[in-house]
Short mmCIF file of C-alpha atoms in Angstrom, two decimals:
data_model
loop_
_atom_site.label_atom_id
_atom_site.label_comp_id
_atom_site.label_asym_id
_atom_site.label_seq_id
_atom_site.Cartn_x
_atom_site.Cartn_y
_atom_site.Cartn_z
CA MET A 1 68.11 135.66 116.61
CA SER A 2 71.64 138.12 115.58
CA PHE A 3 74.71 135.61 114.66
CA ALA A 4 75.71 135.72 117.69
CA SER A 5 73.75 133.87 119.55
CA HIS A 6 73.17 131.09 117.01
CA PRO A 7 73.74 127.66 119.15
CA LEU A 8 77.72 127.56 117.68
CA TRP A 9 77.93 130.14 119.87
CA ARG A 10 77.52 129.50 123.18
CA VAL A 11 79.98 127.58 123.95
CA GLY A 12 83.23 126.42 123.07
CA PHE A 13 83.03 122.51 121.52
CA ARG A 14 80.86 123.56 119.68
CA PRO A 15 82.22 125.73 117.03
CA PHE A 16 85.89 123.57 116.97
CA PHE A 17 84.24 120.10 117.80
CA LEU A 18 83.04 121.27 114.20
CA LEU A 19 86.01 122.75 113.02
CA GLY A 20 88.00 119.81 114.49
CA MET A 21 85.65 117.46 112.59
CA LEU A 22 86.45 118.67 109.21
CA ALA A 23 90.36 118.88 110.19
CA GLY A 24 89.96 115.15 110.96
CA ALA A 25 88.53 113.89 107.82
CA VAL A 26 90.48 116.73 105.61
CA LEU A 27 94.03 116.54 106.24
CA PRO A 28 95.18 113.38 106.99
CA ILE A 29 94.31 112.39 103.00
CA THR A 30 95.65 115.01 102.23
CA TRP A 31 98.63 114.67 103.47
CA ALA A 32 98.56 110.87 101.80
CA LEU A 33 97.93 112.88 98.17
CA VAL A 34 101.06 114.83 98.94
CA PHE A 35 103.38 111.94 100.37
CA GLY A 36 102.46 109.47 97.56
CA GLY A 37 103.42 112.47 94.46
CA HIS A 38 99.60 113.03 93.90
CA ALA A 39 99.05 117.00 95.31
CA ASP A 40 102.03 119.31 96.43
CA LEU A 41 101.76 122.38 98.10
CA ALA A 42 103.19 124.98 95.90
CA ALA A 43 101.12 127.23 97.49
CA SER A 44 101.92 127.02 101.08
CA PRO A 45 105.24 128.76 103.11
CA LEU A 46 106.45 125.05 104.79
CA GLU A 47 108.33 122.78 103.43
CA PRO A 48 105.46 119.73 103.20
CA LEU A 49 106.86 117.79 106.34
CA ARG A 50 106.46 120.89 108.34
CA TRP A 51 102.81 121.43 107.61
CA HIS A 52 101.55 118.03 107.90
CA ALA A 53 102.72 118.00 111.20
CA HIS A 54 102.02 121.27 112.09
CA GLU A 55 98.23 120.73 111.14
CA MET A 56 97.61 117.76 112.25
CA PHE A 57 99.09 119.26 115.41
CA TYR A 58 97.67 122.91 115.27
CA GLY A 59 94.97 122.28 113.16
CA PHE A 60 93.19 118.91 114.32
CA GLY A 61 94.69 118.46 117.74
CA TRP A 62 94.30 121.56 118.84
CA ALA A 63 90.43 122.14 117.77
CA ILE A 64 89.92 119.61 120.06
CA LEU A 65 92.02 120.88 122.85
CA GLY A 66 90.48 124.73 122.22
CA GLY A 67 87.25 123.54 122.65
CA PHE A 68 87.51 120.97 125.49
CA LEU A 69 89.11 123.50 127.07
CA LEU A 70 86.89 126.43 127.24
CA THR A 71 84.27 124.42 127.97
CA ALA A 72 85.31 122.68 130.31
CA SER A 73 86.86 126.07 131.88
CA LYS A 74 83.77 127.34 132.61
CA ASN A 75 82.73 124.47 134.64
CA TRP A 76 85.70 123.64 136.61
CA VAL A 77 85.66 127.75 137.55
CA ASN A 78 81.78 127.70 137.89
CA VAL A 79 82.39 130.65 135.15
CA ARG A 80 79.74 131.55 132.13
CA GLY A 81 82.09 131.71 129.74
CA HIS A 82 83.71 132.51 126.20
CA HIS A 83 80.87 131.91 123.54
CA GLY A 84 79.12 134.67 120.73
CA GLY A 85 82.71 137.21 119.98
CA ARG A 86 85.05 135.89 121.02
CA LEU A 87 83.91 131.88 119.14
CA ILE A 88 83.91 133.93 116.49
CA PHE A 89 86.67 135.66 116.92
CA LEU A 90 88.61 132.42 117.68
CA ALA A 91 86.88 130.48 114.48
CA VAL A 92 88.28 132.37 111.96
CA ALA A 93 91.46 133.04 113.62
CA TRP A 94 91.29 129.40 112.72
CA LEU A 95 90.04 129.96 109.91
CA LEU A 96 93.19 132.45 109.09
CA GLU A 97 95.50 130.42 110.15
CA ARG A 98 94.90 126.98 107.71
CA THR A 99 94.75 129.65 104.79
CA THR A 100 98.43 131.72 105.87
CA LEU A 101 99.93 127.81 106.11
CA LEU A 102 98.27 126.37 103.15
CA PHE A 103 98.26 129.70 100.47
CA GLY A 104 100.95 132.04 102.97
CA GLY A 105 103.84 130.98 100.68
CA ASN A 106 104.02 134.90 99.06
CA TRP A 107 102.37 137.14 101.43
CA PRO A 108 104.13 139.77 104.04
CA VAL A 109 106.20 138.81 106.45
CA ALA A 110 104.04 140.80 108.73
CA LEU A 111 101.08 139.17 107.85
CA ARG A 112 101.78 135.68 106.96
CA LEU A 113 103.24 135.34 111.18
CA PHE A 114 100.00 137.28 112.19
CA GLY A 115 97.73 134.84 110.64
CA GLU A 116 100.21 131.63 112.00
CA GLN A 117 99.99 132.25 115.34
CA LEU A 118 96.28 134.91 115.73
CA PHE A 119 94.74 131.13 116.91
CA LEU A 120 97.00 130.18 119.37
CA GLY A 121 98.06 133.78 121.13
CA SER A 122 94.49 134.43 121.11
CA ILE A 123 92.90 130.98 123.01
CA VAL A 124 95.44 131.00 124.72
CA VAL A 125 94.77 133.95 126.31
CA LEU A 126 91.55 133.67 126.63
CA LEU A 127 92.13 130.45 128.28
CA LEU A 128 94.46 131.25 131.58
CA TRP A 129 92.11 134.50 132.32
CA THR A 130 89.37 131.77 132.70
CA LEU A 131 91.54 129.44 135.02
CA ILE A 132 94.06 132.35 136.56
CA ARG A 133 90.92 135.44 137.44
CA HIS A 134 89.11 132.26 138.57
CA ARG A 135 92.38 130.19 140.74
CA ASN A 136 90.58 130.47 143.65
CA GLN A 137 87.79 128.86 143.57
CA ASP A 138 88.98 125.98 140.28
CA SER A 139 87.85 122.92 141.16
CA TYR A 140 90.87 121.45 140.61
CA ARG A 141 94.05 122.52 141.47
CA ASP A 142 95.80 120.33 139.00
CA ASN A 143 95.02 122.95 136.96
CA LEU A 144 98.18 124.52 137.77
CA PHE A 145 99.56 122.11 134.77
CA PHE A 146 97.33 123.70 132.56
CA ILE A 147 98.70 127.37 133.28
CA VAL A 148 102.26 126.30 132.36
CA LEU A 149 101.47 124.39 129.11
CA LEU A 150 99.52 126.53 127.77
CA PRO A 151 101.21 129.55 127.00
CA ALA A 152 104.61 126.92 126.80
CA PHE A 153 103.03 124.99 123.37
CA ILE A 154 103.77 128.89 121.68
CA VAL A 155 106.71 128.45 121.82
CA ALA A 156 106.84 124.22 120.15
CA LYS A 157 104.80 125.84 117.48
CA THR A 158 107.32 128.14 116.69
CA LEU A 159 110.08 126.27 117.46
CA LEU A 160 108.16 122.97 114.85
CA LEU A 161 107.58 126.14 112.27
CA HIS A 162 110.16 127.81 112.18
CA GLY A 163 113.49 126.23 114.12
CA ASP A 164 114.35 123.12 115.01
CA PHE A 165 111.82 121.18 114.08
CA ALA A 166 113.17 118.37 115.79
CA ALA A 167 112.51 119.61 118.53
CA GLY A 168 109.32 121.50 118.08
CA THR A 169 107.72 118.07 117.12
CA THR A 170 108.91 116.70 120.53
CA MET A 171 107.88 119.26 122.37
CA THR A 172 104.03 119.63 120.70
CA LEU A 173 104.13 116.48 121.21
CA ALA A 174 105.31 115.57 125.46
CA LEU A 175 102.47 119.08 126.03
CA PHE A 176 99.73 117.29 123.98
CA ARG A 177 100.76 113.60 126.26
CA LEU A 178 100.34 116.06 129.43
CA ALA A 179 97.22 117.56 128.82
CA PHE A 180 96.13 114.01 127.89
CA LEU A 181 97.38 112.63 131.24
CA VAL A 182 95.48 115.35 133.23
CA MET A 183 92.53 113.98 131.24
CA LEU A 184 92.74 111.02 131.59
CA GLU A 185 93.14 110.83 134.82
CA ARG A 186 89.89 112.67 135.33
CA THR A 187 87.79 111.38 133.29
CA LEU A 188 88.60 107.14 132.96
CA SER A 189 87.52 107.57 136.79
CA GLN A 190 83.93 108.87 136.23
CA PHE A 191 83.08 106.61 133.51
CA MET A 192 84.64 103.41 135.14
CA ARG A 193 82.05 104.43 137.57
CA ALA A 194 79.23 105.60 136.34
CA ALA A 195 79.84 102.97 133.89
CA PHE A 196 80.17 99.46 135.87
CA GLN A 197 80.07 101.06 139.31
CA VAL A 198 83.39 100.85 139.87
CA GLU A 199 85.87 103.06 142.16
CA ILE A 200 89.30 103.27 140.52
CA ARG A 201 92.03 104.21 142.98
CA ARG A 202 93.61 107.28 142.78
CA ASP A 203 96.81 107.36 144.43
CA ALA A 204 98.51 111.38 144.48
CA ARG A 205 101.91 110.03 145.38
CA LEU A 206 100.45 107.60 142.24
CA ASP A 207 99.44 111.07 140.11
CA LEU A 208 101.82 113.88 140.75
CA PRO A 209 105.05 112.06 139.59
CA ILE A 210 103.28 110.42 136.62
CA LYS A 211 102.49 114.28 135.74
CA GLY A 212 105.54 116.19 136.90
CA LEU A 213 107.77 114.01 134.23
CA GLY A 214 105.13 114.52 132.05
CA LEU A 215 105.61 119.19 132.73
CA LEU A 216 109.27 117.72 132.52
CA LEU A 217 110.00 116.04 129.48
CA VAL A 218 108.79 119.06 127.97
CA ALA A 219 111.97 120.10 128.19
CA ALA A 220 113.78 117.09 125.97
CA PRO A 221 115.47 118.77 123.72
CA CYS A 222 116.89 121.35 126.25
CA LEU A 223 117.75 117.77 127.93
CA PRO A 224 120.78 115.65 127.83
CA GLY A 225 119.02 112.98 125.51
CA ALA A 226 120.68 109.65 127.99
CA LEU A 227 118.58 111.51 131.03
CA ALA A 228 115.15 112.71 128.33
CA ALA A 229 115.35 108.54 128.26
CA GLY A 230 115.60 107.96 131.33
CA LEU A 231 112.10 110.42 132.02
CA ALA A 232 110.75 108.69 129.50
CA LEU A 233 111.43 105.24 131.13
CA ALA A 234 110.69 106.00 134.03
CA LEU A 235 106.92 107.44 133.42
CA ALA A 236 106.25 105.33 131.53
CA ALA A 237 106.77 102.57 134.19
CA LEU A 238 104.86 104.26 136.21
CA LEU A 239 101.77 104.33 133.84
CA LEU A 240 101.92 100.64 133.65
CA PHE A 241 102.55 99.88 136.78
CA ARG A 242 99.51 102.60 137.51
CA LEU A 243 97.15 100.76 135.13
CA PRO A 244 96.08 97.70 137.08
CA SER A 245 94.24 99.47 139.51
CA TRP A 246 92.28 101.07 136.98
CA GLN A 247 90.72 98.11 136.33
CA PRO A 248 90.94 98.29 132.41
CA GLN A 249 90.05 94.34 131.94
CA ARG A 250 86.73 95.19 133.32
CA ALA A 251 86.15 98.12 130.13
CA LEU A 252 86.91 95.43 126.95
CA ARG A 253 83.20 94.40 128.17
CA ARG A 254 82.16 99.27 126.30
CA ILE A 255 84.34 100.00 123.39
CA ASP A 256 83.76 103.54 124.36
CA ILE A 257 86.16 102.82 127.56
CA SER A 258 88.12 100.65 126.37
CA ILE A 259 89.82 102.70 123.85
CA MET A 260 90.25 105.42 126.85
CA PHE A 261 92.63 102.50 127.31
CA VAL A 262 93.54 102.22 124.18
CA GLY A 263 94.70 105.99 124.66
CA TYR A 264 96.81 105.32 127.69
CA LEU A 265 98.24 102.78 126.24
CA ALA A 266 99.74 104.30 123.64
CA ILE A 267 101.02 107.29 125.55
CA ALA A 268 103.31 104.59 127.74
CA GLY A 269 104.63 102.47 124.13
CA GLN A 270 105.36 105.56 123.02
CA LEU A 271 107.25 106.43 125.88
CA LEU A 272 109.11 103.50 126.04
CA LEU A 273 110.07 103.79 121.78
CA ALA A 274 111.61 107.48 122.27
CA ALA A 275 114.10 104.88 124.54
CA TRP A 276 114.67 102.66 122.82
CA GLU A 277 114.91 105.22 120.07
CA HIS A 278 118.00 106.59 122.36
CA PHE A 279 119.37 103.73 123.71
CA ALA A 280 119.69 101.40 120.62
CA GLY A 281 118.50 103.63 117.42
CA PRO A 282 115.44 102.83 115.89
CA ALA A 283 114.09 99.32 114.96
CA TRP A 284 111.03 100.33 112.81
CA VAL A 285 109.98 101.79 109.54
CA GLY A 286 108.93 105.26 110.02
CA THR A 287 108.82 107.50 113.04
CA LEU A 288 106.56 105.27 114.76
CA PRO A 289 106.84 106.49 118.53
CA THR A 290 104.82 109.83 117.18
CA HIS A 291 102.44 108.39 115.06
CA LEU A 292 101.91 106.34 118.37
CA PHE A 293 100.98 108.72 119.97
CA THR A 294 99.00 110.95 117.24
CA PHE A 295 96.74 106.87 116.06
CA GLY A 296 96.71 105.56 119.61
CA ALA A 297 96.06 108.75 121.85
CA MET A 298 94.79 111.52 120.17
CA GLY A 299 92.74 109.45 117.08
CA CYS A 300 91.19 107.06 119.29
CA VAL A 301 90.04 108.67 122.48
CA ILE A 302 89.20 112.26 120.68
CA PRO A 303 86.08 110.38 118.97
CA ALA A 304 84.80 109.58 122.28
CA MET A 305 85.27 112.86 123.60
CA ILE A 306 83.98 114.27 120.44
CA VAL A 307 80.67 111.26 121.51
CA ARG A 308 80.54 112.29 124.60
CA ILE A 309 80.47 116.05 125.26
CA ALA A 310 78.21 116.79 121.87
CA LYS A 311 75.21 114.87 122.94
CA GLY A 312 75.78 115.63 126.70
CA HIS A 313 76.43 118.97 126.74
CA THR A 314 73.93 119.27 124.09
CA GLY A 315 71.12 117.50 127.12
CA ARG A 316 71.30 114.21 124.87
CA LYS A 317 71.72 110.56 126.86
CA VAL A 318 75.38 109.37 126.46
CA SER A 319 75.35 106.79 124.60
CA PHE A 320 77.35 104.96 121.98
CA ASP A 321 74.71 103.03 119.11
CA ALA A 322 76.65 101.01 116.79
CA ALA A 323 77.08 104.59 114.19
CA ASP A 324 79.64 105.74 117.68
CA ARG A 325 81.29 102.05 118.10
CA GLY A 326 81.69 101.74 113.98
CA VAL A 327 83.53 105.14 114.54
CA LEU A 328 85.69 104.56 117.00
CA TYR A 329 87.08 100.67 115.69
CA LEU A 330 87.18 102.98 112.19
CA MET A 331 90.29 104.34 114.54
CA LEU A 332 90.93 101.51 115.69
CA ALA A 333 91.78 99.96 112.55
CA ALA A 334 93.55 103.45 111.22
CA LEU A 335 95.89 102.98 114.10
CA ALA A 336 96.65 99.35 113.80
CA ILE A 337 97.81 100.21 109.60
CA ARG A 338 99.59 103.19 110.32
CA THR A 339 101.74 101.79 112.91
CA LEU A 340 102.39 97.68 112.84
CA LEU A 341 101.28 96.85 109.22
CA PRO A 342 104.35 99.10 107.93
CA GLN A 343 106.81 97.29 110.21
CA LEU A 344 104.83 94.00 108.43
CA ALA A 345 105.44 94.59 104.66
CA PRO A 346 106.87 97.67 104.39
CA SER A 347 107.13 97.38 100.78
CA HIS A 348 103.68 98.24 100.62
CA TYR A 349 104.74 101.80 102.87
CA LEU A 350 101.99 104.21 101.31
CA LEU A 351 99.76 101.93 99.97
CA TRP A 352 99.50 101.46 104.57
CA ILE A 353 99.08 105.97 104.53
CA ASP A 354 96.61 105.85 102.06
CA ALA A 355 94.02 103.78 104.08
CA ALA A 356 95.05 105.41 107.75
CA ALA A 357 93.85 107.70 106.26
CA LEU A 358 90.26 106.67 104.43
CA CYS A 359 90.28 105.42 107.86
CA TRP A 360 90.90 109.69 109.24
CA LEU A 361 88.03 110.54 106.68
CA LEU A 362 85.69 108.05 107.04
CA ALA A 363 85.61 107.92 111.01
CA PHE A 364 85.42 111.97 111.21
CA GLY A 365 83.35 112.45 107.80
CA LEU A 366 80.93 110.19 110.08
CA LEU A 367 80.98 111.40 112.79
CA ALA A 368 80.12 115.17 111.30
CA TRP A 369 77.53 114.47 109.31
CA ARG A 370 75.70 112.95 112.96
CA TYR A 371 76.88 115.31 114.91
CA VAL A 372 77.10 118.52 113.26
CA PRO A 373 72.92 118.50 113.38
CA LEU A 374 73.38 118.26 117.06
CA LEU A 375 76.03 121.30 117.59
CA LEU A 376 73.53 123.75 115.15
CA ALA A 377 70.92 123.53 118.03
CA PRO A 378 70.25 124.08 120.66
CA ARG A 379 70.19 122.24 124.00
CA ILE A 380 66.96 119.88 123.85
CA ASP A 381 66.66 120.40 127.61
CA GLY A 382 65.75 123.72 127.03
CA ARG A 383 69.26 125.43 129.19
CA GLU A 384 70.95 127.60 127.32
CA HIS A 385 74.45 125.87 127.27
#
């Protein structure tokens, strides 16, 4: 077997879920050490806060989003998908980006910019190639939202790294939020049908405006503040209005599905807090709206996604055993520790950051210990990918 034909390089989720689990375990605890003054980023070209925001969104977040989209897009348009040498190149580019932003402070500017942009630019081009070239056989017409949002990530990333940090962070969060809105629409209906034989109501008169508002809010940094806050309120209202028709009360019996609704509510909550922040000013400790999204939507939904895809796409039955459920409870604990406890006991703010980071380390470490062997092995049903 050649290196390029190893099972790791047969489909996009394999290398990028591996890298994402590594990032999820290491990046938060590294930030906790830096924030607490126990480590520094002296060799980085970025000030610490920019590094932290970039690495959580574009290191951790894009490893998972990239792996998901590389895998899902090939199924949406019914093609083989990127594999082999292209995945090796993308994985090397991801590692180069982490190295550049950690150690590239004294590198030549051209080399540093190359290292910063190679991964995202390359994976966006490959994903757009798949979605646009095979658009006429796409099973999801609303993949047009991905065609628009993918290149917008490059703009947001550049702003976050080198321009208006607040605008870059806001735009990046909005892009991830839109991606989650599209994915939750598709996956929750399938999960509820499979688990409870329930058909959750889908109404284009709600679904399309929700995604449309999500897309409009990508441009929030360019809009008047009151307008952006009003759009955020409108989107939150539509999400909460739609929620009862999705029958979330049934999902309470299963943590692997109810945690998806936690992510849904975290998105609505983040929008409400962002609007409140504009109209009344922050009434909380820390960057609560941002961390409600990153811990509640990304942090809670992504581990469940890893378990489902790592099992299902390697030929195994998709089920959550005690260890899998333990990971989800750890991430729920991290959410409470990072968002709720600083409001109740702000004098222990550093402790809550450390404890939340420890939860991520344990959760993603356990995921990696259990699922990296599956990612490195062939499918058990004999299929190639």
